[in-house]
Amino acid sequence: MAAAPTTWSSGIFDCFNDFNSCLCGLCCGCCVAAQNKAAVDDRPTTLCDYLFCPPEYFTRQQIRAKYGMEEAVCGDCMLMICCGPCALCQDARELKARRAAGGSQMQAPQVVTQYR
C-alpha cells in the first residue's frame, strides 16, 4: 500500500511567517531561487547558481518528488506565472522546515568558486 502524499508545511500566502524569506524573495528572487535549487540538491550554493538563476518551476517539481508530494504540473505552472514570488518563498519555507525536521541545522549558503 502506497503512503499518502505529504502536503506543504505552509500556505502559498504565508509569506509573512518568515519575513526574511519574504523580503529576499521580493527583492532578490534569483538569489532565493539559487539557494532553493542548491538546498533541494543537498549541496552548497555555487556562484553559477546565482549567475544562471534556475527556473523555480523545476525546483518546485523536484521538491514535490523528493518529499512525496502530489504532482501538480499545471497548478505549479499557473502559480509560477501568477504568484511567482509567493511560490518562491513557499519553496524556501518548505526546504527550511524539512531540513529542521530532519535534525540538521539550516546554514547560511556558501558561495563556492573554483580558480585554476
Short mmCIF file of C-alpha atoms in Angstrom, two decimals:
data_model
loop_
_atom_site.label_atom_id
_atom_site.label_comp_id
_atom_site.label_asym_id
_atom_site.label_seq_id
_atom_site.Cartn_x
_atom_site.Cartn_y
_atom_site.Cartn_z
CA MET A 1 0.00 0.00 0.00
CA ALA A 2 1.44 3.38 -1.05
CA ALA A 3 1.91 6.13 1.50
CA ALA A 4 -0.41 9.12 1.33
CA PRO A 5 1.17 12.16 -0.33
CA THR A 6 2.52 14.80 2.02
CA THR A 7 1.48 18.43 1.83
CA TRP A 8 3.21 21.79 2.07
CA SER A 9 4.12 22.84 5.60
CA SER A 10 2.85 26.38 4.93
CA GLY A 11 0.35 28.01 2.60
CA ILE A 12 1.20 29.94 -0.53
CA PHE A 13 0.27 33.27 1.10
CA ASP A 14 2.03 32.62 4.43
CA CYS A 15 4.94 34.81 3.32
CA PHE A 16 5.00 36.90 6.47
CA ASN A 17 5.50 33.84 8.68
CA ASP A 18 9.15 34.00 7.56
CA PHE A 19 9.79 37.67 6.89
CA ASN A 20 13.43 37.14 5.82
CA SER A 21 12.43 34.75 3.03
CA CYS A 22 9.61 37.09 2.05
CA LEU A 23 11.86 40.13 1.81
CA CYS A 24 14.59 38.26 -0.07
CA GLY A 25 12.05 36.67 -2.41
CA LEU A 26 10.58 40.03 -3.34
CA CYS A 27 13.86 41.96 -3.61
CA CYS A 28 16.21 39.32 -4.97
CA GLY A 29 14.20 36.37 -6.22
CA CYS A 30 17.08 34.96 -8.23
CA CYS A 31 19.17 34.57 -5.06
CA VAL A 32 16.36 32.68 -3.30
CA ALA A 33 15.84 30.50 -6.39
CA ALA A 34 19.57 29.68 -6.41
CA GLN A 35 19.52 28.78 -2.72
CA ASN A 36 16.37 26.67 -3.16
CA LYS A 37 17.93 24.74 -6.05
CA ALA A 38 21.09 24.00 -4.07
CA ALA A 39 19.07 23.01 -0.97
CA VAL A 40 16.88 20.55 -2.87
CA ASP A 41 20.03 19.05 -4.42
CA ASP A 42 21.66 18.79 -0.93
CA ARG A 43 24.71 20.79 -1.93
CA PRO A 44 26.20 24.23 -1.25
CA THR A 45 25.07 27.18 -3.36
CA THR A 46 27.62 28.00 -6.05
CA LEU A 47 28.37 31.16 -7.97
CA CYS A 48 26.89 29.50 -11.08
CA ASP A 49 23.58 29.08 -9.22
CA TYR A 50 23.47 32.82 -8.67
CA LEU A 51 24.60 33.75 -12.18
CA PHE A 52 22.32 31.35 -14.03
CA CYS A 53 19.18 31.71 -11.93
CA PRO A 54 17.50 28.28 -12.09
CA PRO A 55 13.82 28.18 -13.11
CA GLU A 56 11.87 27.79 -9.87
CA TYR A 57 9.17 25.72 -11.58
CA PHE A 58 11.57 22.80 -11.97
CA THR A 59 12.91 23.21 -8.44
CA ARG A 60 9.32 23.09 -7.19
CA GLN A 61 8.76 19.85 -9.10
CA GLN A 62 11.93 18.44 -7.51
CA ILE A 63 10.65 19.39 -4.05
CA ARG A 64 7.37 17.59 -4.76
CA ALA A 65 9.17 14.46 -5.97
CA LYS A 66 11.75 14.45 -3.17
CA TYR A 67 9.21 14.74 -0.36
CA GLY A 68 6.45 12.59 -1.84
CA MET A 69 4.00 15.38 -2.61
CA GLU A 70 1.25 15.01 -5.13
CA GLU A 71 2.14 16.21 -8.64
CA ALA A 72 0.54 19.45 -9.79
CA VAL A 73 2.20 20.26 -13.10
CA CYS A 74 -0.44 22.69 -14.40
CA GLY A 75 -1.15 24.15 -10.98
CA ASP A 76 2.54 24.86 -10.36
CA CYS A 77 2.89 26.39 -13.81
CA MET A 78 0.00 28.78 -13.20
CA LEU A 79 1.27 29.51 -9.70
CA MET A 80 4.69 30.47 -11.03
CA ILE A 81 3.11 32.74 -13.65
CA CYS A 82 0.59 34.46 -11.36
CA CYS A 83 2.26 34.36 -7.93
CA GLY A 84 5.92 33.59 -8.61
CA PRO A 85 7.41 35.40 -5.60
CA CYS A 86 4.89 33.75 -3.24
CA ALA A 87 5.71 30.29 -4.64
CA LEU A 88 9.43 31.03 -4.39
CA CYS A 89 9.05 31.93 -0.72
CA GLN A 90 6.84 28.90 -0.06
CA ASP A 91 9.54 26.67 -1.51
CA ALA A 92 12.18 28.32 0.69
CA ARG A 93 9.99 27.85 3.80
CA GLU A 94 9.33 24.22 2.87
CA LEU A 95 13.00 23.41 2.43
CA LYS A 96 13.81 25.15 5.70
CA ALA A 97 11.06 23.24 7.55
CA ARG A 98 12.10 19.87 6.06
CA ARG A 99 15.72 20.48 6.96
CA ALA A 100 14.75 21.45 10.52
CA ALA A 101 12.56 18.34 10.84
CA GLY A 102 15.46 16.20 9.65
CA GLY A 103 17.59 17.37 12.53
CA SER A 104 20.22 19.25 10.55
CA GLN A 105 20.51 22.96 11.04
CA MET A 106 19.96 25.40 8.20
CA GLN A 107 23.28 27.07 7.47
CA ALA A 108 23.94 30.22 5.57
CA PRO A 109 24.59 29.45 1.89
CA GLN A 110 28.20 29.29 0.87
CA VAL A 111 29.42 30.63 -2.43
CA VAL A 112 31.87 28.18 -3.96
CA THR A 113 34.29 29.42 -6.59
CA GLN A 114 36.96 27.50 -8.39
CA TYR A 115 40.12 29.09 -9.75
CA ARG A 116 42.74 27.38 -11.81
#
